[in-house]
PDB file of C-alpha atoms in Angstrom:
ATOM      1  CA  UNK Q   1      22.041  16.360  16.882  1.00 38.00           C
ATOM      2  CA  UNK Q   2      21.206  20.043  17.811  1.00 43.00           C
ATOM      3  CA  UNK Q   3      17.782  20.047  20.630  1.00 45.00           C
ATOM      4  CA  UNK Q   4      15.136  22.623  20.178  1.00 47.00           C
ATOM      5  CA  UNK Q   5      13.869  24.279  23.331  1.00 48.00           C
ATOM      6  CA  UNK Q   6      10.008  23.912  22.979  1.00 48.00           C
ATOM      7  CA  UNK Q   7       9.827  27.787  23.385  1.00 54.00           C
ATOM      8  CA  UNK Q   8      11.292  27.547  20.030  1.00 74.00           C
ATOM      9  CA  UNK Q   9       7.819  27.550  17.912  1.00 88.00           C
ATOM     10  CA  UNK Q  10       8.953  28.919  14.746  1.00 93.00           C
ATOM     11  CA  UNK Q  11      11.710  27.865  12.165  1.00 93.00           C
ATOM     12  CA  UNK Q  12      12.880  27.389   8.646  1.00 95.00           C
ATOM     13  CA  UNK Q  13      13.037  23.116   8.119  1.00 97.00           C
ATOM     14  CA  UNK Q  14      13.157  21.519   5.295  1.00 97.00           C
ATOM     15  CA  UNK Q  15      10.594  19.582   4.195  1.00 98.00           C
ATOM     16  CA  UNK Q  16      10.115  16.253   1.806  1.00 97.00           C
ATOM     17  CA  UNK Q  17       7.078  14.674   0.520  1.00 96.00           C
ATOM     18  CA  UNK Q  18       6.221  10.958   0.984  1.00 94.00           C
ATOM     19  CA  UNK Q  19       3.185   8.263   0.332  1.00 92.00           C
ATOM     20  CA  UNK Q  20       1.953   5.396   1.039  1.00 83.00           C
ATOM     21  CA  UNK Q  21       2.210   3.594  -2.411  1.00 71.00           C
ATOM     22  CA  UNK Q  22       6.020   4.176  -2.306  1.00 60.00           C
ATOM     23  CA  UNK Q  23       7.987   1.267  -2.402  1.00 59.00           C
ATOM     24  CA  UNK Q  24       9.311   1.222   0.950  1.00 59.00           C
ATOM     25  CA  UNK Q  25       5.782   1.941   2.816  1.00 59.00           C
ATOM     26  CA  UNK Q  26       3.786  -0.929   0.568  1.00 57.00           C
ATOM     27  CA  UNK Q  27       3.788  -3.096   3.999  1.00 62.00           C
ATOM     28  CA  UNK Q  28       2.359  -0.370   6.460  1.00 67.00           C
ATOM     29  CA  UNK Q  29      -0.388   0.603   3.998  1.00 72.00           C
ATOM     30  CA  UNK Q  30      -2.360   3.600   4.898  1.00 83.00           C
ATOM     31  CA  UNK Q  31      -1.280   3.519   8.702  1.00 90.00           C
ATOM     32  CA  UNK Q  32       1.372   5.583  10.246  1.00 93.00           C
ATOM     33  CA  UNK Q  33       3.669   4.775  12.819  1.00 92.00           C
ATOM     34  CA  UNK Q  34       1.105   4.919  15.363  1.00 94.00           C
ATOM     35  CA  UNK Q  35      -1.339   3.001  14.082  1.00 92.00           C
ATOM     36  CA  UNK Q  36      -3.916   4.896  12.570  1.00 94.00           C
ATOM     37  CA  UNK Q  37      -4.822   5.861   9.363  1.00 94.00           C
ATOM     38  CA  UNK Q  38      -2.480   8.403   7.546  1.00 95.00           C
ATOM     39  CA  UNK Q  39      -4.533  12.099   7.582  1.00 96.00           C
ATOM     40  CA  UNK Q  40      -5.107  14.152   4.201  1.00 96.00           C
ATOM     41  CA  UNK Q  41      -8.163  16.158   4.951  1.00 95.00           C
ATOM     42  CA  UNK Q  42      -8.915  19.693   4.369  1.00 95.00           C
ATOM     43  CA  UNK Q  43      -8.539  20.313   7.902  1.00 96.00           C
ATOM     44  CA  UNK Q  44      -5.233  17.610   8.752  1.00 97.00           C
ATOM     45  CA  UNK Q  45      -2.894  15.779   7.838  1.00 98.00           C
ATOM     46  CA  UNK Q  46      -0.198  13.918   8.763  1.00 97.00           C
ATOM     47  CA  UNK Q  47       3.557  14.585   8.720  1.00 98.00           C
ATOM     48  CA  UNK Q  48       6.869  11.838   9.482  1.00 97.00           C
ATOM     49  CA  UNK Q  49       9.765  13.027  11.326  1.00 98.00           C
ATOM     50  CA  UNK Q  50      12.400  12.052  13.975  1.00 98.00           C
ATOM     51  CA  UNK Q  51      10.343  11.796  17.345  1.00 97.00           C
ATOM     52  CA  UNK Q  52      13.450  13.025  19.457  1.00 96.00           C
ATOM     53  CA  UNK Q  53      13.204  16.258  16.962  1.00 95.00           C
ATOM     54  CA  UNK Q  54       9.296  17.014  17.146  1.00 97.00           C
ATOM     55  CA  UNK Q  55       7.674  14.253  19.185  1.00 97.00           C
ATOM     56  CA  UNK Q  56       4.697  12.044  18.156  1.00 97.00           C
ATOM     57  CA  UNK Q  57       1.542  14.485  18.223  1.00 98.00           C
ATOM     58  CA  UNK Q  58       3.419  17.700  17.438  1.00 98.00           C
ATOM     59  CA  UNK Q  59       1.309  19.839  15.590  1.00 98.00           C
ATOM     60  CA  UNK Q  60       2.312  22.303  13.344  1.00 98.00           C
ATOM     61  CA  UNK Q  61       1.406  25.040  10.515  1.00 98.00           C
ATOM     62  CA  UNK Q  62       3.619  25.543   7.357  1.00 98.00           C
ATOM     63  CA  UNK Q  63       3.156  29.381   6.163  1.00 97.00           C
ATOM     64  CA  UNK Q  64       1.298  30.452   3.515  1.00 97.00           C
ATOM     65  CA  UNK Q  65      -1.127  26.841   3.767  1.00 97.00           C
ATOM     66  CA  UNK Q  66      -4.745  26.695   5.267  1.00 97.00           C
ATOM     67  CA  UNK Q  67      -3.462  22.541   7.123  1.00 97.00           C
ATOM     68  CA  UNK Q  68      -2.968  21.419  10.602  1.00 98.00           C
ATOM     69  CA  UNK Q  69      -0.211  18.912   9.772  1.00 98.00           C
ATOM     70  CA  UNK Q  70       0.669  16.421  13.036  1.00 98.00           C
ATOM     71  CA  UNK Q  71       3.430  14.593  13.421  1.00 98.00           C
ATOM     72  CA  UNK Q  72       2.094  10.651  13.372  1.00 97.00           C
ATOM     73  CA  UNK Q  73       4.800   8.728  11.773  1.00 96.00           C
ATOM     74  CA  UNK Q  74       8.474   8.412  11.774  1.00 95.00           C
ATOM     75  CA  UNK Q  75      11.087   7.527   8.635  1.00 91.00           C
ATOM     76  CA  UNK Q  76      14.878   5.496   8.738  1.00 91.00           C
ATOM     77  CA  UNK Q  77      16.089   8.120   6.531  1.00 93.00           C
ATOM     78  CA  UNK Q  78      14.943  11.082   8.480  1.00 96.00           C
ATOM     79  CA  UNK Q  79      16.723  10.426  11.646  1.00 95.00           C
ATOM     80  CA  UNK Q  80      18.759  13.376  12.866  1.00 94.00           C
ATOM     81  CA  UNK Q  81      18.120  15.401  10.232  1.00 94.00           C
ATOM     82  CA  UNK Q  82      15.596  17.479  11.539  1.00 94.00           C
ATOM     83  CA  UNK Q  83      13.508  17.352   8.099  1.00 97.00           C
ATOM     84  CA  UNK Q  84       9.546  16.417   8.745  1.00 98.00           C
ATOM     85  CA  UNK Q  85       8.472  14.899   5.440  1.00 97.00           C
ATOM     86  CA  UNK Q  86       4.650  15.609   4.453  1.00 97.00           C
ATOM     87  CA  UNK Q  87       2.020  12.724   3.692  1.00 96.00           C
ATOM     88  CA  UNK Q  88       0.066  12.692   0.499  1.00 96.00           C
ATOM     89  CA  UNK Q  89      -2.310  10.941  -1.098  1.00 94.00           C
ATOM     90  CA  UNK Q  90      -0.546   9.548  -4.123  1.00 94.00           C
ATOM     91  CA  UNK Q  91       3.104   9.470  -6.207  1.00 93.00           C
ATOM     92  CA  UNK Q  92       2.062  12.441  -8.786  1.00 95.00           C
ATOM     93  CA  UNK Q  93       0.785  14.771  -5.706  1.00 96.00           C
ATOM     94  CA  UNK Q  94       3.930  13.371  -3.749  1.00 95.00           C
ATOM     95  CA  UNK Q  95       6.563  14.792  -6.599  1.00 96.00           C
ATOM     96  CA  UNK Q  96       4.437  18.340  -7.005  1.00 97.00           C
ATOM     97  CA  UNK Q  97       5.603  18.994  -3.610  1.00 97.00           C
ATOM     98  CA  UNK Q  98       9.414  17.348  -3.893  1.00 95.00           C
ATOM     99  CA  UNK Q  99      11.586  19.337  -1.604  1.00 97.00           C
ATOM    100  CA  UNK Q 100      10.769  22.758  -0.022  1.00 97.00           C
ATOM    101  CA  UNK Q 101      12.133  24.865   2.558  1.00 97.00           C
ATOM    102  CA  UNK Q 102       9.275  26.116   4.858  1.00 97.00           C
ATOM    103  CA  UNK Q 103       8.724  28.219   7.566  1.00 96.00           C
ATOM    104  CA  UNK Q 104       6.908  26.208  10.173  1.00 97.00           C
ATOM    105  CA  UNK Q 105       5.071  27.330  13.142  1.00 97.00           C
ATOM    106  CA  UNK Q 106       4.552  24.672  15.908  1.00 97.00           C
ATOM    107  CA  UNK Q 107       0.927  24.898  17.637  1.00 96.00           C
ATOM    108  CA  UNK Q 108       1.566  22.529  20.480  1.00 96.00           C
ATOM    109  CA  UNK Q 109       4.154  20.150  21.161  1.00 95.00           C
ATOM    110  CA  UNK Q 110       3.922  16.817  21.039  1.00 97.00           C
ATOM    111  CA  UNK Q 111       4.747  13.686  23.993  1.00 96.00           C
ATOM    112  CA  UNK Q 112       8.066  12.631  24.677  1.00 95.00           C
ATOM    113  CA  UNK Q 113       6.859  10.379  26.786  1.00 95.00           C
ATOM    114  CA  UNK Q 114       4.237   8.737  24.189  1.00 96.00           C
ATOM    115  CA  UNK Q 115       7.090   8.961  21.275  1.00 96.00           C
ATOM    116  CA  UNK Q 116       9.484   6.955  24.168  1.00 95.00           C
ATOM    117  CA  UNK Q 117       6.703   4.462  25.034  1.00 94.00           C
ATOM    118  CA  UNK Q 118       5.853   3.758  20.944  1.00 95.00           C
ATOM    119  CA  UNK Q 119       9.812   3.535  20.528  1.00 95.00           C
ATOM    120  CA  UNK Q 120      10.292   0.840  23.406  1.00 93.00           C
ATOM    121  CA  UNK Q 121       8.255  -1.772  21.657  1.00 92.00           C
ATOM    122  CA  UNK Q 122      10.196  -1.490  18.273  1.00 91.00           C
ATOM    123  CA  UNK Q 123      14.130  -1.576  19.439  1.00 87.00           C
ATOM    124  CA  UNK Q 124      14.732  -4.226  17.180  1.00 89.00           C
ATOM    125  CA  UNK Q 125      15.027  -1.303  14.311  1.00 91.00           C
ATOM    126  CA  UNK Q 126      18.103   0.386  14.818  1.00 94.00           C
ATOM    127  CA  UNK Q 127      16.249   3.967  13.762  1.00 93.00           C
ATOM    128  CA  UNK Q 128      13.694   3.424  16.473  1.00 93.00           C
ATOM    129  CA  UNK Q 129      16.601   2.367  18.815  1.00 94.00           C
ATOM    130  CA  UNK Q 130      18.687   5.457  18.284  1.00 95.00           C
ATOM    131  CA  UNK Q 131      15.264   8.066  18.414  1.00 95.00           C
ATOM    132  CA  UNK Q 132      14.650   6.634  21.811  1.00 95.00           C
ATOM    133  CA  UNK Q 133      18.455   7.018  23.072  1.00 94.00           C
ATOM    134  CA  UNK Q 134      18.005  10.623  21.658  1.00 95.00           C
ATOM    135  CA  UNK Q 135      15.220  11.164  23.705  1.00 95.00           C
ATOM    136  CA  UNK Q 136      16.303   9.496  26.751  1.00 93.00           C
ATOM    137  CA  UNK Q 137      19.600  11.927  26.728  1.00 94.00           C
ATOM    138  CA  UNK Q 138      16.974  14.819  26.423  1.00 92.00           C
ATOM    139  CA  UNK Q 139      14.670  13.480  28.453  1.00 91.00           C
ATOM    140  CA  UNK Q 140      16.851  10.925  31.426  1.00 89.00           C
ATOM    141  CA  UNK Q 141      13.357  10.458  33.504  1.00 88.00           C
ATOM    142  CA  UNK Q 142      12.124   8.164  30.150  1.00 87.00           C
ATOM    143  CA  UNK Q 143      15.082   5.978  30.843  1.00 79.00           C
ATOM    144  CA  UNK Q 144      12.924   3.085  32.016  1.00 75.00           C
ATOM    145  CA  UNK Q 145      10.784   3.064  29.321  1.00 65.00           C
ATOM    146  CA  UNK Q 146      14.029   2.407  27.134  1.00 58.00           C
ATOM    147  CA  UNK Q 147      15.488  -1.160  26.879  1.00 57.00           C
ATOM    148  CA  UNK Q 148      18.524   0.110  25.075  1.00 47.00           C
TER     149      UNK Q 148
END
């Protein structure tokens, strides 16, 4: 798993598109990972991705779009992959975006130490287990946070 300095603002990621009427988020509803409501607003919205990537609260621009999109939720499949995927509001706005390559422009950095503490509780799911081992190897001062 490569680690990004968090000098390193800007980069090409891919990105994926997800919602919560999708099969496998029926049971969280409209809340993310952090408990709150999932963000589409003119102004926000919320983005999934591996917290030992870009941490819960990261807050980014994609090029070329007027959003704030902030990193609020996590995904099993996105684990070490570096991809953020991109809430919206239904399956038919979900598919318009489908996969995109973006150039993405962090505006502050999000808390490793908030992503660890969220983790801790939720190491009986092995994704959640291995993002908080990631982040304790970046981060070895979270290491009592983790009950790995």
């Amino acid at each position: 798993m490569p680690v990004y300095a968090f000098a390193d603002r800007t980069r090409i990621v891919r990105t994926t598109a997800y919602t919560c009427s999708e099969d496998d988020h029926l049971i969280y509803g409209n809340k993310n990972a952090t408990g709150t409501t999932l963000r589409y607003t003119d102004r926000v919205r919320s983005a999934a991705a591996d917290w030992s990537f870009y941490p819960v609260g990261t807050t980014f621009r994609i090029k070329g779009l007027p959003y704030l999109y902030v990193v609020d939720d996590y995904g099993s499949a996105l684990l070490g992959t570096g991809t953020i995927d991109i809430y919206k509001p239904s399956k038919d706005i979900m598919n318009q975006w489908g996969t995109r390559t973006v150039e993405m422009t962090v505006v502050q950095w999000g808390s490793m130490t908030r992503s660890a503490e969220l983790l801790s509780k939720r190491t009986n799911y092995d994704h959640c287990k291995k993002m908080l081992a990631n982040i304790v190897r970046q981060r070895p001062d979270l290491v009592t946070m983790a009950k790995l």
